[in-house]
Amino acid sequence: MSDVLMANYRRLPVAFERGAGAWLWDEQGNPYLDALSGIAVCALGHAHPAVSEALCKQASQLTHTSNLYGIPLQERLASRLTVLSGMQNAFFCNSGAEANEAAIKIARVYGHQKNISRPVVVVMEGGFHGRTLATLSATGNRKFQAGFEPLVAGFLPVPYSDLEALHELGNQCADVVAVLLEPIQGEGGIVVPSEGYLRGVRGLCDDRGWLMMLDEVQTGMCRTGRWFACQHAGILPDVMTLAKALGNGVPIGACLARGKGAEMLQPGTHGSTFGGNPLACRAALAVIETMERDELAMRAAELGERMLSRFRHVLRNVKGVKEIRGQGLMIGIELDRPCTNLVSMALERKLLINVTEGNVVRLLPPLIISDTEADQIVDVVSEVISIYLQGAHRGVQ
């Protein structure tokens, strides 16, 4: 790879020049099945005709105006998202990190309105919220923070899926104003919290007057089998952040809020030059229309169950597989040892996967994959795991 690019990515030895559906083609014309979808971004797959058509039409009409003026497409998108989520209003930006920055600023304004001079946001160990300095400080993983000190103050971590720890921190710290967490930890290893955990956090936030802020950047937009993962728990947060699949590859993020959270930002308190421009909003509207028309939340739930069931069957006797977990098409296979080599092994078999936390195979395929493609992912991933753990392939059923 070229040294004119900064060395902040460890890139694999492949480059793609076109895509269609769940497939990408490299510069030599070789096809690859994409079980990562740009880390949950291309939920509709690559070059989806609805998104392509929307982009072409909008690009020929109007791509950008400042937020100093009204943007009707932005209002249409905000209306659709608030109806789907049960939230009240929206701020648009360009990424998940920016959306989480907005949430953190909302929490701080909320705290100052309660006369708390140094407001604290509780975050989760193992959580991931972005790589800007504030979201990095909110991220509960030391490996992302090392070397970037001093971090932004005002965050206290507690163990994920541990209500008692959250309750105890609330007893010890009177400056807590909000809790920021993912409904399923993605970068942290596809960690699904215990039954009732999110409802418990909601209850604690209500009892103590804290904002409940959910980072649905990876879990949102039908990925887990509902429009938003919090809907599995039957709760509404005060603040919800989105990005990734919202634009199917067109950069856009959103911070949704309701109740007190919806009242914090006022003219001049926050902004984004490119956020919510007509081009990005038109793409996001096409994504929502397609997901709704094709019932992709239901499809993700069905395919996720199918893939989890097959993985558990095929890998049931493979020593070294600690746990197979997930919800919808957000699937993690945890091994008892580091396994980043599996990425290259799968790449050799023309399958794109990811390993996170060093020992968790992370699968985030497009929501539009066929049953056959889902089976192919299970077969190849099971094969490379078996070879890696046993030194020999014992067969995939």
Short mmCIF file of C-alpha atoms in Angstrom, two decimals:
data_model
loop_
_atom_site.label_atom_id
_atom_site.label_comp_id
_atom_site.label_asym_id
_atom_site.label_seq_id
_atom_site.Cartn_x
_atom_site.Cartn_y
_atom_site.Cartn_z
CA MET A 1 0.00 0.00 0.00
CA SER A 2 1.08 3.58 -0.63
CA ASP A 3 3.14 5.43 1.99
CA VAL A 4 1.53 8.74 1.03
CA LEU A 5 -1.31 7.73 3.37
CA MET A 6 -0.87 8.01 7.13
CA ALA A 7 -0.14 4.66 8.70
CA ASN A 8 -3.17 4.66 11.02
CA TYR A 9 -4.77 1.65 9.29
CA ARG A 10 -3.32 -1.85 9.00
CA ARG A 11 -4.79 -2.57 5.57
CA LEU A 12 -5.31 -6.00 4.04
CA PRO A 13 -3.65 -6.69 0.66
CA VAL A 14 -6.77 -6.20 -1.45
CA ALA A 15 -8.56 -3.25 -3.05
CA PHE A 16 -12.04 -3.27 -4.52
CA GLU A 17 -13.27 -1.44 -7.57
CA ARG A 18 -16.94 -2.36 -7.72
CA GLY A 19 -19.73 -4.01 -5.77
CA ALA A 20 -23.26 -5.34 -6.16
CA GLY A 21 -25.48 -6.72 -3.41
CA ALA A 22 -23.41 -8.69 -0.92
CA TRP A 23 -20.44 -8.99 -3.31
CA LEU A 24 -17.31 -6.97 -4.02
CA TRP A 25 -14.88 -7.42 -6.92
CA ASP A 26 -11.18 -6.70 -6.60
CA GLU A 27 -8.99 -5.06 -9.21
CA GLN A 28 -8.32 -8.44 -10.85
CA GLY A 29 -12.04 -9.20 -11.11
CA ASN A 30 -12.18 -11.73 -8.26
CA PRO A 31 -15.50 -11.80 -6.34
CA TYR A 32 -15.60 -11.61 -2.50
CA LEU A 33 -18.64 -12.25 -0.31
CA ASP A 34 -18.92 -9.39 2.17
CA ALA A 35 -19.86 -10.51 5.69
CA LEU A 36 -18.77 -7.21 7.22
CA SER A 37 -20.57 -4.62 5.00
CA GLY A 38 -18.07 -1.89 5.77
CA ILE A 39 -18.56 -2.54 9.52
CA ALA A 40 -22.38 -2.48 9.43
CA VAL A 41 -22.54 0.44 7.00
CA CYS A 42 -23.79 -1.11 3.73
CA ALA A 43 -26.88 -2.77 5.19
CA LEU A 44 -28.52 -2.73 1.74
CA GLY A 45 -25.39 -4.16 0.16
CA HIS A 46 -23.30 -2.43 -2.46
CA ALA A 47 -24.63 -0.18 -5.23
CA HIS A 48 -28.24 -0.69 -4.17
CA PRO A 49 -30.35 0.69 -7.05
CA ALA A 50 -32.69 2.68 -4.78
CA VAL A 51 -29.78 4.52 -3.15
CA SER A 52 -27.90 4.97 -6.43
CA GLU A 53 -30.98 6.42 -8.12
CA ALA A 54 -31.68 8.76 -5.20
CA LEU A 55 -28.08 9.99 -5.18
CA CYS A 56 -27.98 10.58 -8.93
CA LYS A 57 -31.22 12.51 -8.93
CA GLN A 58 -30.30 14.60 -5.89
CA ALA A 59 -26.75 15.27 -7.12
CA SER A 60 -28.15 16.72 -10.32
CA GLN A 61 -30.51 18.93 -8.36
CA LEU A 62 -28.87 20.15 -5.14
CA THR A 63 -26.10 18.61 -3.01
CA HIS A 64 -25.47 21.14 -0.26
CA THR A 65 -26.74 24.27 1.38
CA SER A 66 -25.75 25.61 4.77
CA ASN A 67 -27.83 24.87 7.83
CA LEU A 68 -28.33 28.62 7.90
CA TYR A 69 -31.27 27.86 5.60
CA GLY A 70 -34.16 25.46 5.68
CA ILE A 71 -33.48 21.99 4.27
CA PRO A 72 -36.81 20.26 3.53
CA LEU A 73 -35.20 16.83 3.01
CA GLN A 74 -33.63 17.11 6.46
CA GLU A 75 -37.03 17.78 7.98
CA ARG A 76 -38.50 14.79 6.10
CA LEU A 77 -35.72 12.55 7.37
CA ALA A 78 -36.09 13.81 10.95
CA SER A 79 -39.82 13.16 10.74
CA ARG A 80 -39.32 9.58 9.53
CA LEU A 81 -36.69 8.79 12.17
CA THR A 82 -38.65 10.25 15.07
CA VAL A 83 -41.76 8.29 14.07
CA LEU A 84 -39.79 5.04 13.77
CA SER A 85 -37.91 5.56 17.04
CA GLY A 86 -40.44 7.32 19.25
CA MET A 87 -38.01 10.17 19.73
CA GLN A 88 -38.87 13.87 19.38
CA ASN A 89 -36.28 15.73 17.32
CA ALA A 90 -32.99 15.24 15.48
CA PHE A 91 -29.61 16.81 14.88
CA PHE A 92 -27.72 15.64 11.79
CA CYS A 93 -23.96 15.32 11.39
CA ASN A 94 -21.53 13.17 9.40
CA SER A 95 -20.59 10.20 11.58
CA GLY A 96 -21.30 8.18 14.68
CA ALA A 97 -18.53 9.91 16.61
CA GLU A 98 -20.06 13.31 15.83
CA ALA A 99 -23.48 12.06 16.88
CA ASN A 100 -22.03 10.88 20.20
CA GLU A 101 -20.24 14.21 20.63
CA ALA A 102 -23.64 15.87 20.34
CA ALA A 103 -25.06 13.50 22.94
CA ILE A 104 -22.22 14.28 25.35
CA LYS A 105 -22.76 18.02 24.89
CA ILE A 106 -26.49 17.54 25.55
CA ALA A 107 -25.60 15.75 28.80
CA ARG A 108 -23.29 18.56 29.88
CA VAL A 109 -25.83 21.28 29.18
CA TYR A 110 -28.39 19.21 31.05
CA GLY A 111 -26.02 18.99 34.02
CA HIS A 112 -25.30 22.69 34.07
CA GLN A 113 -29.01 23.43 34.03
CA LYS A 114 -29.18 21.33 37.21
CA ASN A 115 -26.40 23.52 38.69
CA ILE A 116 -23.83 20.73 38.49
CA SER A 117 -20.58 22.47 37.57
CA ARG A 118 -18.64 19.31 36.63
CA PRO A 119 -21.22 16.92 35.17
CA VAL A 120 -20.29 13.25 34.88
CA VAL A 121 -21.43 10.78 32.21
CA VAL A 122 -21.32 7.12 33.22
CA VAL A 123 -19.92 4.92 30.44
CA MET A 124 -19.37 1.17 30.11
CA GLU A 125 -16.22 -0.91 30.25
CA GLY A 126 -15.72 -2.42 26.81
CA GLY A 127 -17.86 0.25 25.16
CA PHE A 128 -16.87 2.09 22.00
CA HIS A 129 -18.19 5.49 20.98
CA GLY A 130 -15.72 6.88 18.43
CA ARG A 131 -12.23 8.27 17.99
CA THR A 132 -12.68 12.01 18.49
CA LEU A 133 -11.10 13.10 21.77
CA ALA A 134 -14.34 13.27 23.75
CA THR A 135 -15.79 10.02 22.37
CA LEU A 136 -12.42 8.33 22.83
CA SER A 137 -12.53 9.45 26.48
CA ALA A 138 -16.02 7.94 26.75
CA THR A 139 -14.80 4.66 25.26
CA GLY A 140 -14.21 2.02 27.89
CA ASN A 141 -11.18 0.36 26.34
CA ARG A 142 -7.67 1.42 27.25
CA LYS A 143 -6.15 0.22 23.96
CA PHE A 144 -7.94 2.99 22.05
CA GLN A 145 -6.97 5.68 24.56
CA ALA A 146 -3.28 4.92 25.10
CA GLY A 147 -1.02 7.63 23.75
CA PHE A 148 -3.72 10.29 23.49
CA GLU A 149 -3.69 11.59 27.06
CA PRO A 150 -4.77 13.84 28.60
CA LEU A 151 -8.26 12.56 27.98
CA VAL A 152 -11.39 14.65 28.35
CA ALA A 153 -12.62 14.62 31.95
CA GLY A 154 -16.16 13.85 33.03
CA PHE A 155 -16.55 10.13 32.32
CA LEU A 156 -16.72 7.31 34.84
CA PRO A 157 -16.80 3.67 33.67
CA VAL A 158 -18.69 0.78 35.21
CA PRO A 159 -18.86 -2.88 34.13
CA TYR A 160 -21.33 -3.53 31.31
CA SER A 161 -24.55 -5.38 32.14
CA ASP A 162 -24.02 -4.79 35.87
CA LEU A 163 -26.93 -2.84 37.34
CA GLU A 164 -25.58 -3.02 40.87
CA ALA A 165 -22.33 -1.33 39.82
CA LEU A 166 -24.31 1.48 38.18
CA HIS A 167 -26.51 1.82 41.25
CA GLU A 168 -23.47 1.98 43.54
CA LEU A 169 -21.73 4.60 41.41
CA GLY A 170 -24.85 6.72 41.62
CA ASN A 171 -24.65 6.51 45.41
CA GLN A 172 -21.01 7.59 45.39
CA CYS A 173 -21.10 10.39 42.82
CA ALA A 174 -23.67 13.18 43.02
CA ASP A 175 -22.46 14.73 39.74
CA VAL A 176 -23.75 11.99 37.45
CA VAL A 177 -26.11 13.45 34.84
CA ALA A 178 -26.33 10.73 32.18
CA VAL A 179 -25.52 7.14 31.23
CA LEU A 180 -24.09 6.44 27.76
CA LEU A 181 -24.07 2.84 26.52
CA GLU A 182 -24.56 0.56 23.54
CA PRO A 183 -27.59 -1.77 23.70
CA ILE A 184 -25.24 -4.45 22.33
CA GLN A 185 -21.50 -3.80 22.45
CA GLY A 186 -20.11 -4.11 18.92
CA GLU A 187 -16.42 -3.25 18.91
CA GLY A 188 -16.29 -4.72 22.42
CA GLY A 189 -17.00 -8.21 21.04
CA ILE A 190 -20.74 -8.47 20.24
CA VAL A 191 -21.67 -8.49 23.92
CA VAL A 192 -25.41 -8.88 24.50
CA PRO A 193 -26.46 -7.68 27.98
CA SER A 194 -28.50 -9.80 30.34
CA GLU A 195 -32.29 -9.91 30.07
CA GLY A 196 -33.78 -6.87 31.78
CA TYR A 197 -30.55 -4.87 31.89
CA LEU A 198 -31.67 -2.04 29.61
CA ARG A 199 -35.00 -1.79 31.42
CA GLY A 200 -33.06 -1.64 34.66
CA VAL A 201 -30.86 1.19 33.38
CA ARG A 202 -33.98 3.03 32.22
CA GLY A 203 -35.46 2.67 35.70
CA LEU A 204 -32.31 3.91 37.43
CA CYS A 205 -32.12 6.92 35.10
CA ASP A 206 -35.75 7.75 35.83
CA ASP A 207 -35.27 7.40 39.59
CA ARG A 208 -32.16 9.58 39.70
CA GLY A 209 -32.98 12.15 37.02
CA TRP A 210 -30.21 10.99 34.63
CA LEU A 211 -30.44 11.02 30.86
CA MET A 212 -30.33 7.56 29.31
CA MET A 213 -28.28 7.88 26.11
CA LEU A 214 -28.06 4.90 23.75
CA ASP A 215 -25.37 4.58 21.11
CA GLU A 216 -27.21 2.75 18.32
CA VAL A 217 -24.57 3.62 15.73
CA GLN A 218 -23.91 -0.07 14.99
CA THR A 219 -27.11 -1.67 16.30
CA GLY A 220 -29.60 0.71 14.70
CA MET A 221 -31.39 0.61 11.33
CA CYS A 222 -32.77 -2.97 11.45
CA ARG A 223 -29.42 -4.65 12.18
CA THR A 224 -30.61 -6.60 15.24
CA GLY A 225 -34.09 -7.49 13.98
CA ARG A 226 -35.85 -4.29 15.04
CA TRP A 227 -35.43 -0.77 13.73
CA PHE A 228 -33.45 -0.04 16.90
CA ALA A 229 -32.02 -2.52 19.39
CA CYS A 230 -33.64 -0.81 22.38
CA GLN A 231 -37.01 -1.83 20.98
CA HIS A 232 -36.28 -5.45 21.94
CA ALA A 233 -36.33 -4.26 25.56
CA GLY A 234 -39.45 -2.14 25.12
CA ILE A 235 -37.78 1.03 26.37
CA LEU A 236 -37.12 4.52 25.02
CA PRO A 237 -33.89 6.38 25.79
CA ASP A 238 -33.72 10.14 26.20
CA VAL A 239 -31.00 10.43 23.57
CA MET A 240 -30.19 8.00 20.73
CA THR A 241 -27.32 8.20 18.25
CA LEU A 242 -27.25 6.73 14.74
CA ALA A 243 -24.86 6.57 11.77
CA LYS A 244 -23.35 3.61 9.84
CA ALA A 245 -26.32 2.06 7.97
CA LEU A 246 -28.32 5.28 7.96
CA GLY A 247 -26.78 6.37 4.63
CA ASN A 248 -25.66 2.94 3.32
CA GLY A 249 -22.20 4.39 2.68
CA VAL A 250 -23.07 8.07 2.34
CA PRO A 251 -21.65 9.74 5.47
CA ILE A 252 -24.42 10.82 7.81
CA GLY A 253 -25.00 10.63 11.56
CA ALA A 254 -27.94 11.60 13.72
CA CYS A 255 -28.52 12.43 17.36
CA LEU A 256 -32.18 11.93 18.29
CA ALA A 257 -33.65 13.18 21.54
CA ARG A 258 -36.90 13.45 23.42
CA GLY A 259 -38.20 15.09 26.60
CA LYS A 260 -35.56 17.09 28.46
CA GLY A 261 -32.89 15.81 26.10
CA ALA A 262 -34.70 17.44 23.19
CA GLU A 263 -34.57 20.88 24.78
CA MET A 264 -30.83 21.27 25.41
CA LEU A 265 -29.41 22.48 22.09
CA GLN A 266 -30.29 26.03 21.12
CA PRO A 267 -29.17 28.26 18.21
CA GLY A 268 -25.41 28.65 18.33
CA THR A 269 -24.73 25.83 20.81
CA HIS A 270 -23.84 23.13 18.29
CA GLY A 271 -23.58 22.62 14.55
CA SER A 272 -22.07 20.82 11.57
CA THR A 273 -21.16 22.36 8.22
CA PHE A 274 -22.02 19.30 6.13
CA GLY A 275 -24.45 17.65 8.53
CA GLY A 276 -27.85 16.81 7.07
CA ASN A 277 -27.21 18.23 3.62
CA PRO A 278 -29.72 17.37 0.86
CA LEU A 279 -27.54 14.66 -0.71
CA ALA A 280 -27.00 12.70 2.53
CA CYS A 281 -30.63 13.11 3.62
CA ARG A 282 -31.98 11.89 0.29
CA ALA A 283 -29.77 8.80 0.54
CA ALA A 284 -30.97 8.12 4.09
CA LEU A 285 -34.61 8.48 3.05
CA ALA A 286 -34.01 5.93 0.27
CA VAL A 287 -32.45 3.58 2.84
CA ILE A 288 -35.45 3.87 5.16
CA GLU A 289 -37.95 3.42 2.33
CA THR A 290 -36.14 0.29 1.17
CA MET A 291 -35.80 -1.20 4.64
CA GLU A 292 -39.47 -0.58 5.29
CA ARG A 293 -40.67 -1.91 1.91
CA ASP A 294 -38.52 -5.05 2.05
CA GLU A 295 -39.19 -5.66 5.77
CA LEU A 296 -35.47 -5.97 6.43
CA ALA A 297 -35.79 -5.89 10.21
CA MET A 298 -37.79 -9.10 10.07
CA ARG A 299 -35.39 -10.52 7.51
CA ALA A 300 -32.41 -9.74 9.75
CA ALA A 301 -34.10 -11.48 12.68
CA GLU A 302 -34.86 -14.61 10.63
CA LEU A 303 -31.43 -14.84 9.04
CA GLY A 304 -29.71 -14.15 12.34
CA GLU A 305 -31.54 -17.05 13.99
CA ARG A 306 -30.71 -19.28 11.03
CA MET A 307 -27.01 -18.42 11.12
CA LEU A 308 -26.69 -18.65 14.91
CA SER A 309 -28.42 -22.03 14.88
CA ARG A 310 -26.15 -23.40 12.16
CA PHE A 311 -23.00 -22.04 13.81
CA ARG A 312 -23.97 -23.66 17.13
CA HIS A 313 -24.59 -26.96 15.40
CA VAL A 314 -21.50 -27.01 13.19
CA LEU A 315 -19.09 -25.79 15.87
CA ARG A 316 -20.65 -27.66 18.80
CA ASN A 317 -17.72 -30.05 19.21
CA VAL A 318 -14.89 -27.73 18.24
CA LYS A 319 -12.72 -27.14 21.29
CA GLY A 320 -11.67 -23.55 21.67
CA VAL A 321 -15.04 -22.03 20.71
CA LYS A 322 -16.11 -20.33 23.93
CA GLU A 323 -19.42 -18.76 22.92
CA ILE A 324 -21.56 -18.03 19.88
CA ARG A 325 -23.82 -15.03 20.43
CA GLY A 326 -25.62 -12.15 18.81
CA GLN A 327 -28.94 -10.72 17.80
CA GLY A 328 -30.20 -10.41 14.24
CA LEU A 329 -27.33 -10.05 11.79
CA MET A 330 -24.90 -8.96 14.47
CA ILE A 331 -23.05 -12.16 15.30
CA GLY A 332 -19.96 -12.88 17.38
CA ILE A 333 -18.01 -16.13 17.82
CA GLU A 334 -15.63 -15.94 20.76
CA LEU A 335 -12.59 -18.22 20.80
CA ASP A 336 -10.35 -19.05 23.73
CA ARG A 337 -7.29 -17.56 22.02
CA PRO A 338 -6.27 -14.66 19.77
CA CYS A 339 -7.55 -15.25 16.25
CA THR A 340 -6.85 -12.24 14.04
CA ASN A 341 -5.27 -14.66 11.53
CA LEU A 342 -8.80 -15.78 10.68
CA VAL A 343 -9.32 -12.56 8.74
CA SER A 344 -6.56 -13.49 6.29
CA MET A 345 -7.69 -17.11 6.16
CA ALA A 346 -11.19 -16.04 5.22
CA LEU A 347 -9.83 -13.51 2.73
CA GLU A 348 -7.97 -16.33 0.96
CA ARG A 349 -11.38 -18.00 0.58
CA LYS A 350 -12.86 -14.75 -0.78
CA LEU A 351 -14.89 -13.95 2.32
CA LEU A 352 -14.65 -10.66 4.23
CA ILE A 353 -14.93 -10.91 8.03
CA ASN A 354 -13.57 -9.07 11.04
CA VAL A 355 -12.03 -10.01 14.40
CA THR A 356 -12.55 -7.69 17.34
CA GLU A 357 -11.19 -7.75 20.89
CA GLY A 358 -8.51 -10.04 19.49
CA ASN A 359 -10.54 -13.23 19.87
CA VAL A 360 -14.09 -12.56 18.66
CA VAL A 361 -15.06 -13.18 15.03
CA ARG A 362 -17.48 -10.37 14.19
CA LEU A 363 -20.01 -10.83 11.40
CA LEU A 364 -22.13 -7.93 10.15
CA PRO A 365 -23.33 -9.00 6.70
CA PRO A 366 -25.69 -6.91 4.58
CA LEU A 367 -29.33 -7.36 5.52
CA ILE A 368 -30.17 -8.27 1.92
CA ILE A 369 -28.15 -11.50 1.77
CA SER A 370 -29.89 -14.60 0.47
CA ASP A 371 -30.29 -17.85 2.39
CA THR A 372 -27.59 -19.35 0.18
CA GLU A 373 -25.17 -16.51 0.93
CA ALA A 374 -25.90 -16.82 4.65
CA ASP A 375 -25.12 -20.55 4.49
CA GLN A 376 -21.93 -19.82 2.57
CA ILE A 377 -20.78 -17.43 5.30
CA VAL A 378 -21.48 -20.04 7.98
CA ASP A 379 -19.64 -22.74 6.01
CA VAL A 380 -16.50 -20.72 5.33
CA VAL A 381 -16.28 -19.17 8.80
CA SER A 382 -16.82 -22.56 10.45
CA GLU A 383 -14.18 -24.08 8.20
CA VAL A 384 -11.48 -21.53 8.99
CA ILE A 385 -12.27 -21.64 12.71
CA SER A 386 -12.06 -25.44 12.70
CA ILE A 387 -8.78 -25.43 10.80
CA TYR A 388 -7.35 -22.74 13.05
CA LEU A 389 -8.36 -24.40 16.31
CA GLN A 390 -7.81 -28.02 15.39
CA GLY A 391 -5.10 -27.80 12.79
CA ALA A 392 -7.29 -29.75 10.40
CA HIS A 393 -10.73 -29.30 8.95
CA ARG A 394 -13.13 -31.89 10.42
CA GLY A 395 -15.91 -31.13 8.05
CA VAL A 396 -18.70 -28.62 7.85
CA GLN A 397 -22.25 -29.93 7.89
#
